[in-house]
Coordinates of C-alpha atoms in Angstrom, one line a residue:
X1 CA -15.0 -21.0 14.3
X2 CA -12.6 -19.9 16.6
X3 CA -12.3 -18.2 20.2
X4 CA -9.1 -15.8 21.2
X5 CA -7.7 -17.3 24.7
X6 CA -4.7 -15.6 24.3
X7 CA -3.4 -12.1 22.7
X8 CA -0.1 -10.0 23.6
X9 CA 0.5 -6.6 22.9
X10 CA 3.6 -7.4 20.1
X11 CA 0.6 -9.2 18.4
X12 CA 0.7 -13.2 19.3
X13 CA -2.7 -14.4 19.3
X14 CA -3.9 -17.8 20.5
X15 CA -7.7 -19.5 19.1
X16 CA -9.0 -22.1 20.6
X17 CA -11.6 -24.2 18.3
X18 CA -15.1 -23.1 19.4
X19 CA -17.2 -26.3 20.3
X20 CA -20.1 -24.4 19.2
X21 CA -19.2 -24.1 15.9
X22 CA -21.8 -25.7 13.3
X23 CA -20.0 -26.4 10.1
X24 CA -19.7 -26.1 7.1
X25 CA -17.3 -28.7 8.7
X26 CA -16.0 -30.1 12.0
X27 CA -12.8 -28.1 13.1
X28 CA -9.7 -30.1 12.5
X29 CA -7.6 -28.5 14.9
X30 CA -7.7 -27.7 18.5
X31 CA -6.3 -24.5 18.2
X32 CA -4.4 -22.1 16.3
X33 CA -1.8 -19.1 16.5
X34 CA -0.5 -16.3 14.8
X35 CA 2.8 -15.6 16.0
X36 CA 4.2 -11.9 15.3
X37 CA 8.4 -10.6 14.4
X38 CA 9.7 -7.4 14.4
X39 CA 11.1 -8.0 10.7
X40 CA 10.4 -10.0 8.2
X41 CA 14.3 -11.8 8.5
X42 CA 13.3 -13.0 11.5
X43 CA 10.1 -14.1 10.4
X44 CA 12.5 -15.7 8.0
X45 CA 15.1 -17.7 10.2
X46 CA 12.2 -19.2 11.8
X47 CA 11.2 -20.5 8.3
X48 CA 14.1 -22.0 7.9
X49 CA 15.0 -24.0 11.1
X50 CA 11.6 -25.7 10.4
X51 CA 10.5 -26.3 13.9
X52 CA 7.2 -23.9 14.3
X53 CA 6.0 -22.5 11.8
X54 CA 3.7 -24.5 9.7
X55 CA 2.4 -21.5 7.1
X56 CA 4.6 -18.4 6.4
X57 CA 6.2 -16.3 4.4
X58 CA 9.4 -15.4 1.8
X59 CA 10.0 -12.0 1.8
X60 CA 10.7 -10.7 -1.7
X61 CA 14.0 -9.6 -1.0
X62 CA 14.8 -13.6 -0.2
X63 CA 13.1 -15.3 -2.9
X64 CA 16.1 -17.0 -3.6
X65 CA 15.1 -19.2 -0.9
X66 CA 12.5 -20.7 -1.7
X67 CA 14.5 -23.2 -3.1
X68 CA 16.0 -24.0 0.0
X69 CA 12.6 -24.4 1.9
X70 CA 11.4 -26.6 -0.4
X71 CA 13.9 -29.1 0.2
X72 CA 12.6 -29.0 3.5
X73 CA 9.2 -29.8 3.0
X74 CA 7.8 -26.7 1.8
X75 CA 5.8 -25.5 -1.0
X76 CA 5.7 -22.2 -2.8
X77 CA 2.2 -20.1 -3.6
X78 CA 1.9 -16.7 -4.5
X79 CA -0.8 -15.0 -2.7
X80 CA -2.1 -12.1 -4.8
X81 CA -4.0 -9.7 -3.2
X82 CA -7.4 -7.8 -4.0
X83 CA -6.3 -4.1 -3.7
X84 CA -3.8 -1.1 -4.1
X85 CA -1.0 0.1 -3.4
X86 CA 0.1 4.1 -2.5
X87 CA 1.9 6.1 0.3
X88 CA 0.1 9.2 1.9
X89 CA 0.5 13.3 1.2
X90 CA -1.4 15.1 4.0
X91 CA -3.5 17.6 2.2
X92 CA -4.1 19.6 5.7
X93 CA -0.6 19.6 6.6
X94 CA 0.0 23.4 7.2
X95 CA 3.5 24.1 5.7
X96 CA 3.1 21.4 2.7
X97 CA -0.8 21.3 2.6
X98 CA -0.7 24.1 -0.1
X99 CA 1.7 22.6 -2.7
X100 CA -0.1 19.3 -2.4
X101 CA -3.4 20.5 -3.4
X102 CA -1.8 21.6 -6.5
X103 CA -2.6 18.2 -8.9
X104 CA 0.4 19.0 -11.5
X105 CA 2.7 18.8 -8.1
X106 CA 1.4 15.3 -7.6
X107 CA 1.4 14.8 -11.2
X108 CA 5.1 15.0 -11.2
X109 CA 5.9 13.0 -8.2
X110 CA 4.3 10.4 -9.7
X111 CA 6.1 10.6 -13.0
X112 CA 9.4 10.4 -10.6
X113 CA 8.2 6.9 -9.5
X114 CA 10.0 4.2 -11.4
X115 CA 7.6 1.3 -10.9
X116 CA 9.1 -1.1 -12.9
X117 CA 12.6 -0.8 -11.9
X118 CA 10.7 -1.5 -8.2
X119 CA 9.0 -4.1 -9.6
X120 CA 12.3 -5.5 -10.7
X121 CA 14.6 -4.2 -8.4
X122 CA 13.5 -4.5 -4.8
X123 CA 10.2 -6.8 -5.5
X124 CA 11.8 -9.2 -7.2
X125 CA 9.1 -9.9 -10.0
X126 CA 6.8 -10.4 -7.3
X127 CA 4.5 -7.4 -8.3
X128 CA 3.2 -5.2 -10.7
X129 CA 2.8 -1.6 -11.7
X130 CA -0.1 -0.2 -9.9
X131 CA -1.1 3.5 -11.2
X132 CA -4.9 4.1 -9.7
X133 CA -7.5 3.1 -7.4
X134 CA -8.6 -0.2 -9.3
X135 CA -7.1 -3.1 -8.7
X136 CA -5.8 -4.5 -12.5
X137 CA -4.7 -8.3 -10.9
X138 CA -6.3 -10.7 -10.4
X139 CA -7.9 -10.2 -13.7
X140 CA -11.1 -9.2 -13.0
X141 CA -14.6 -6.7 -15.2
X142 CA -13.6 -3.0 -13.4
X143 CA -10.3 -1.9 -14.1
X144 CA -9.7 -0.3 -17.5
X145 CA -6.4 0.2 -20.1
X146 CA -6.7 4.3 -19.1
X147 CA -5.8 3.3 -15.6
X148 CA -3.8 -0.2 -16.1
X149 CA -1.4 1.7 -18.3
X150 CA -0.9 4.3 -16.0
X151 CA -1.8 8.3 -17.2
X152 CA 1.3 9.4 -15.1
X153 CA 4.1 6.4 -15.9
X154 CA 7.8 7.0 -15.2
X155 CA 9.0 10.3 -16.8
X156 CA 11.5 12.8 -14.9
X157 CA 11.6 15.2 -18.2
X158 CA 7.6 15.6 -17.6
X159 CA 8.1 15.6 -14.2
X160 CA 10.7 18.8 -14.6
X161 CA 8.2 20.3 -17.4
X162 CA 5.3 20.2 -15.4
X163 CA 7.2 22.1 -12.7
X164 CA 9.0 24.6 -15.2
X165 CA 5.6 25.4 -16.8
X166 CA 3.9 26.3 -13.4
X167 CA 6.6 28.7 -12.5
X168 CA 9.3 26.9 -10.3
X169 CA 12.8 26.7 -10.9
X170 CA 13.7 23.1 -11.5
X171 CA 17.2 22.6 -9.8
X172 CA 18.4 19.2 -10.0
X173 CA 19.8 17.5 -7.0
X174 CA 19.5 20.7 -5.7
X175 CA 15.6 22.0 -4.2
X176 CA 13.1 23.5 -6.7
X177 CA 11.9 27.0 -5.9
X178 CA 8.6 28.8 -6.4
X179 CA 9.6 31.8 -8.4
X180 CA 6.0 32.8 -9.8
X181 CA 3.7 32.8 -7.3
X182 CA 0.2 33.4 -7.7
X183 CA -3.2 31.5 -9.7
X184 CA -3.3 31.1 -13.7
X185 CA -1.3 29.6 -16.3
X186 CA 2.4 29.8 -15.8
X187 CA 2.2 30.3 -12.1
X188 CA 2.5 28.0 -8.8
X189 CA -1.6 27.7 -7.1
X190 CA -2.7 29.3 -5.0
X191 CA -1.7 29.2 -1.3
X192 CA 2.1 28.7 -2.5
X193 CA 4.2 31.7 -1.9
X194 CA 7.2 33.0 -3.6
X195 CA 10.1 31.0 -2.2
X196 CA 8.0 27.8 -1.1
X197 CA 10.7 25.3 -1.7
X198 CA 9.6 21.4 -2.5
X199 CA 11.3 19.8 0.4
X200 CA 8.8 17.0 2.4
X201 CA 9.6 15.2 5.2
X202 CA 8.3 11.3 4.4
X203 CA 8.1 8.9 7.4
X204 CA 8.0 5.2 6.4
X205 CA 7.7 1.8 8.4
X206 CA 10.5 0.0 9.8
X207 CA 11.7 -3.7 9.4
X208 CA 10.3 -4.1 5.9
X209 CA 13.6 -4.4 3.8
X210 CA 11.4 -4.1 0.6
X211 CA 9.7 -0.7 1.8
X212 CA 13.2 0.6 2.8
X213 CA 14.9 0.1 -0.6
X214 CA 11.7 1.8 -2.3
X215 CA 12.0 4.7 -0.3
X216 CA 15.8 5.0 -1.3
X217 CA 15.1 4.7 -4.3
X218 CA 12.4 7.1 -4.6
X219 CA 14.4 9.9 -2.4
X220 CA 17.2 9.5 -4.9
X221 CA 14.3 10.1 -8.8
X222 CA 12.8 12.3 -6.6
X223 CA 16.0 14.5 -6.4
X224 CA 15.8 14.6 -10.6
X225 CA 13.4 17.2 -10.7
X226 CA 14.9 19.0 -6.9
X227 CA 12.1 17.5 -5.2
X228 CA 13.8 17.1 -1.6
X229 CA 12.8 14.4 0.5
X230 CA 13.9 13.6 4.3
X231 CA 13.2 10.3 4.9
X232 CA 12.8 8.9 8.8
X233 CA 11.5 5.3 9.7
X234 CA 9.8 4.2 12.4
X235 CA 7.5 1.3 13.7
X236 CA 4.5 0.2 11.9
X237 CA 2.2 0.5 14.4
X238 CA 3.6 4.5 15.2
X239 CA 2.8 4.9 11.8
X240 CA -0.4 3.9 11.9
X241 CA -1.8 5.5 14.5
X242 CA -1.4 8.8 12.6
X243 CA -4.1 7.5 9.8
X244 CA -6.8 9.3 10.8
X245 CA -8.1 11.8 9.2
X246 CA -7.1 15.6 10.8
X247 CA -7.4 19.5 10.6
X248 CA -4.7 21.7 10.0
X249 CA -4.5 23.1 13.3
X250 CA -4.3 19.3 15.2
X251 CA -0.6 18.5 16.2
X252 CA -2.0 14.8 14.7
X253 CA -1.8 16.9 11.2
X254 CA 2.1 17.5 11.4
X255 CA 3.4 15.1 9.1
X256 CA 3.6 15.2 5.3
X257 CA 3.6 12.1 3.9
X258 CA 3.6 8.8 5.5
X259 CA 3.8 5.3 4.4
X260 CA 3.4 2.1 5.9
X261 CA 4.5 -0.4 3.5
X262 CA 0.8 -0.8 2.1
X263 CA -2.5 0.1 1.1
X264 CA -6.2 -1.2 1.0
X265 CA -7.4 -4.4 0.4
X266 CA -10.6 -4.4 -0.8
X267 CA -12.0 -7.0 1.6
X268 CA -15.5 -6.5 3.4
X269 CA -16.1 -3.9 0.5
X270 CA -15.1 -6.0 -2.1
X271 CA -16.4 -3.3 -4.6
X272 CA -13.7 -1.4 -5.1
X273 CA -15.3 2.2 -5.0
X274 CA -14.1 4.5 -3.4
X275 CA -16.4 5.9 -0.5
X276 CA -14.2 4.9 1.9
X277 CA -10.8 5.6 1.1
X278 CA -11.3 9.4 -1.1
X279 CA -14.8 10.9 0.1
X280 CA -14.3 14.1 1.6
X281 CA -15.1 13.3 5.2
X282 CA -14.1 9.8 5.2
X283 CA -13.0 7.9 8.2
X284 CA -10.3 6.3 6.0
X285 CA -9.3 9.0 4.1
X286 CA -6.3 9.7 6.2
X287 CA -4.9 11.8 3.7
X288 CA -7.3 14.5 3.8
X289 CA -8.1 14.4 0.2
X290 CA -11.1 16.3 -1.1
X291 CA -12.8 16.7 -4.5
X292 CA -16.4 17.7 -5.4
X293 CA -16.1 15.8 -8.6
X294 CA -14.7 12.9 -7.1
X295 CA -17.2 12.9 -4.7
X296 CA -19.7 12.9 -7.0
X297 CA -18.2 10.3 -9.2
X298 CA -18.2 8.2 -5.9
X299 CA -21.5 8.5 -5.4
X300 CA -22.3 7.6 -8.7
X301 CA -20.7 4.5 -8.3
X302 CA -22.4 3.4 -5.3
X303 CA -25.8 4.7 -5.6
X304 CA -26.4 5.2 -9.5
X305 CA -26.6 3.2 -12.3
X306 CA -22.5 4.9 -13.1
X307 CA -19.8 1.9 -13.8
X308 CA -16.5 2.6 -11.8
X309 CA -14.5 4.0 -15.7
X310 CA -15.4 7.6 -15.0
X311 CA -14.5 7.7 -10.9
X312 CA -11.0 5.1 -11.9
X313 CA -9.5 7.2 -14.6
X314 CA -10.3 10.1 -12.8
X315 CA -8.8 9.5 -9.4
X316 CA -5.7 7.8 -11.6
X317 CA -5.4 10.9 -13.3
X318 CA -5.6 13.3 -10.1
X319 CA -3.3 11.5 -7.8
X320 CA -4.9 11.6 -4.3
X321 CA -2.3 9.7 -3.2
X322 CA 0.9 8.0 -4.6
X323 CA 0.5 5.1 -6.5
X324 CA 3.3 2.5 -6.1
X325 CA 3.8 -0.8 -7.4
X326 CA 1.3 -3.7 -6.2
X327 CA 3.0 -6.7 -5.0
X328 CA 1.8 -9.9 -4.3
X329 CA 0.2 -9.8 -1.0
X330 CA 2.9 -12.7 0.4
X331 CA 5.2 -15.1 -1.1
X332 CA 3.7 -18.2 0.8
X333 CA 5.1 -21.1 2.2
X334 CA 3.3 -24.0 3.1
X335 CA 4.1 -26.8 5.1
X336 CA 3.8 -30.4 2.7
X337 CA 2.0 -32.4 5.8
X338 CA -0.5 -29.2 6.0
X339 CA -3.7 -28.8 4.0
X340 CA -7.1 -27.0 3.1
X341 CA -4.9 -23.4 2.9
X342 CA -5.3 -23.5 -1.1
X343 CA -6.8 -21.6 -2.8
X344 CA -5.9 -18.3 -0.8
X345 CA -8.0 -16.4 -0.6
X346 CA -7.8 -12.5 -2.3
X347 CA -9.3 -10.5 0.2
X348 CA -6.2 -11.4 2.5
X349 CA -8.0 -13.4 4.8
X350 CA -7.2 -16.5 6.4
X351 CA -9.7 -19.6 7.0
X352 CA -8.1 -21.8 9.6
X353 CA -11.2 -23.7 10.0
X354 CA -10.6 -25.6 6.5
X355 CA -7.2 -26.7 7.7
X356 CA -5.8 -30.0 8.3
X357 CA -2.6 -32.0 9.0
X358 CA -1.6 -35.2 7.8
X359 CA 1.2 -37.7 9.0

């Protein structure tokens, strides 16, 4: 429907409507443009002098607002997304690569994660808990109550057994310590020497208020079980380009955990499998993760008669990456004279060419 005739390296694109174009419709406007901000406030302030922007967005922390845009004109629509939500630990990472392979480690940052208070707290309502691979909103035939409910919800006194039991000494607000090294019951995995100390470094993306509190948050339940974490921001796009996957002797393979403020939308693989994000091997499985019975569950799920129960609970149970909570993919705000945007669609994607003004 569309051709670019303009794009910028901070991200404004241009479209021009595409003469060729045969329907379902006629286009209804001549052109259209995406227009990019360093942060969602000032993606905000723009809202609000009501001069340019004709669809955009509340961000949760300013959902108060609302009210105030819709005195000018504006109406409010929730935009719920078709995916999940998690931040990165880089399996390969030399120095940390050892202690993440160990599930029970990831079993216990995950019981440190307080998804409801974020839920509450920084998303304002706008979200829910989100504690595996399936996506549990909208309602939909492939997640399950195992996974919905969460295997690994908010618990810092499992979180601190789990350690105890695999021989660290849990210091609160202090770092934990591996003090029985070695395989078997009772001691740390293997690859974690005597003295390994659970401190990570955990990069996260600037100019997203929202992501920013999380990550306060979560440095601060992390420090209940002496699980140290040195947070550093830094722009989206720096973060990105580190998503690839990496071997442990690539300088690309230096950092430990990353997270950019999202996840994956299921979108031209609606089916949400997991062949792309958690095969060993796969091009977007930037965290390295690898399991030959998740890879065989996969496989089940995409070229066997399997349903996706086995391959959900499973990954929800294992932890390949953090879950956090899911929020809706954008508070929207639409412009009254605009139309054709509803409904929007769940695979994130935007359809211009059904658009229309009126006077």
């Amino acid at each position: 429907p569309w051709k670019l005739v303009n794009y910028q390296s901070d991200g404004y694109a241009k479209f021009a409507a595409n003469p060729a174009y045969s329907g379902p419709g006629p286009l209804k406007l001549r052109y259209f443009v995406e227009e990019p901000f360093t942060t969602d406030t000032a993606e905000l302030n723009v809202l609000r002098s009501g001069n340019s922007i004709n669809y955009g967005y509340v961000p949760p922390q300013e959902a108060s607002q609302a009210s105030v845009l819709a005195s000018q004109g504006y109406t409010k629509q929730n935009w719920q997304g078709w995916g999940t939500t998690y931040f990165l630990m880089n399996f390969h990472n030399p120095k940390t690569g050892p202690i993440i392979k160990q599930a029970y480690i990831r079993q216990a940052m995950q019981s440190l994660i307080d998804q409801p208070a974020f839920v509450s707290g920084p998303l304002k309502g706008y979200g829910h808990p989100n504690y595996g691979p399936v996506p549990s909103q909208p309602s939909n035939p492939y997640s399950d109550a195992y996974e919905t409910k969460g295997p690994w919800p908010y618990s810092p006194k499992k979180a601190v057994s789990l350690l105890s039991s695999h021989g660290w000494s849990v210091k609160p607000n202090g770092v934990t310590t591996c003090t029985s090294p070695g395989s078997g019951a009772g001691h740390c995995g293997p690859g974690v020497a005597s003295g390994t100390q659970l401190s990570f470094s955990l990069e996260y993306g600037s100019g997203d208020v929202v992501t920013s509190q999380e990550m306060q948050a979560l440095k601060s339940s992390f420090s209940q079980a002496g699980i140290q974490i040195n947070l550093t921001s830094a722009p989206f796009n720096t973060i990105i380009s580190l998503l690839t996957p990496c071997t442990p002797s690539q300088a690309s393979c230096s950092w430990q955990m990353l997270n950019y403020g999202g996840g994956w939308t299921y979108g031209v693989d609606p089916y949400p499998t997991g062949d792309q994000l958690f095969g060993t091997g796969s091009v977007s499985n930037a965290s390295n993760y690898s399991d030959p019975h998740a890879d065989q569950l996969i496989a089940t799920t995409v070229h066997g008669p399997g349903s996706l129960t086995a391959y959900e609970d499973y990954l929800a149970n294992q932890i390949p990456v953090l879950w956090m909570p899911q929020p809706v993919y954008q508070i929207s705000e639409i412009a009254s004279n605009l139309h054709g945007v509803l409904p929007q669609s769940p695979i994130e994607s935007l359809t211009p060419e059904d658009w229309y003004f009126t006077k």
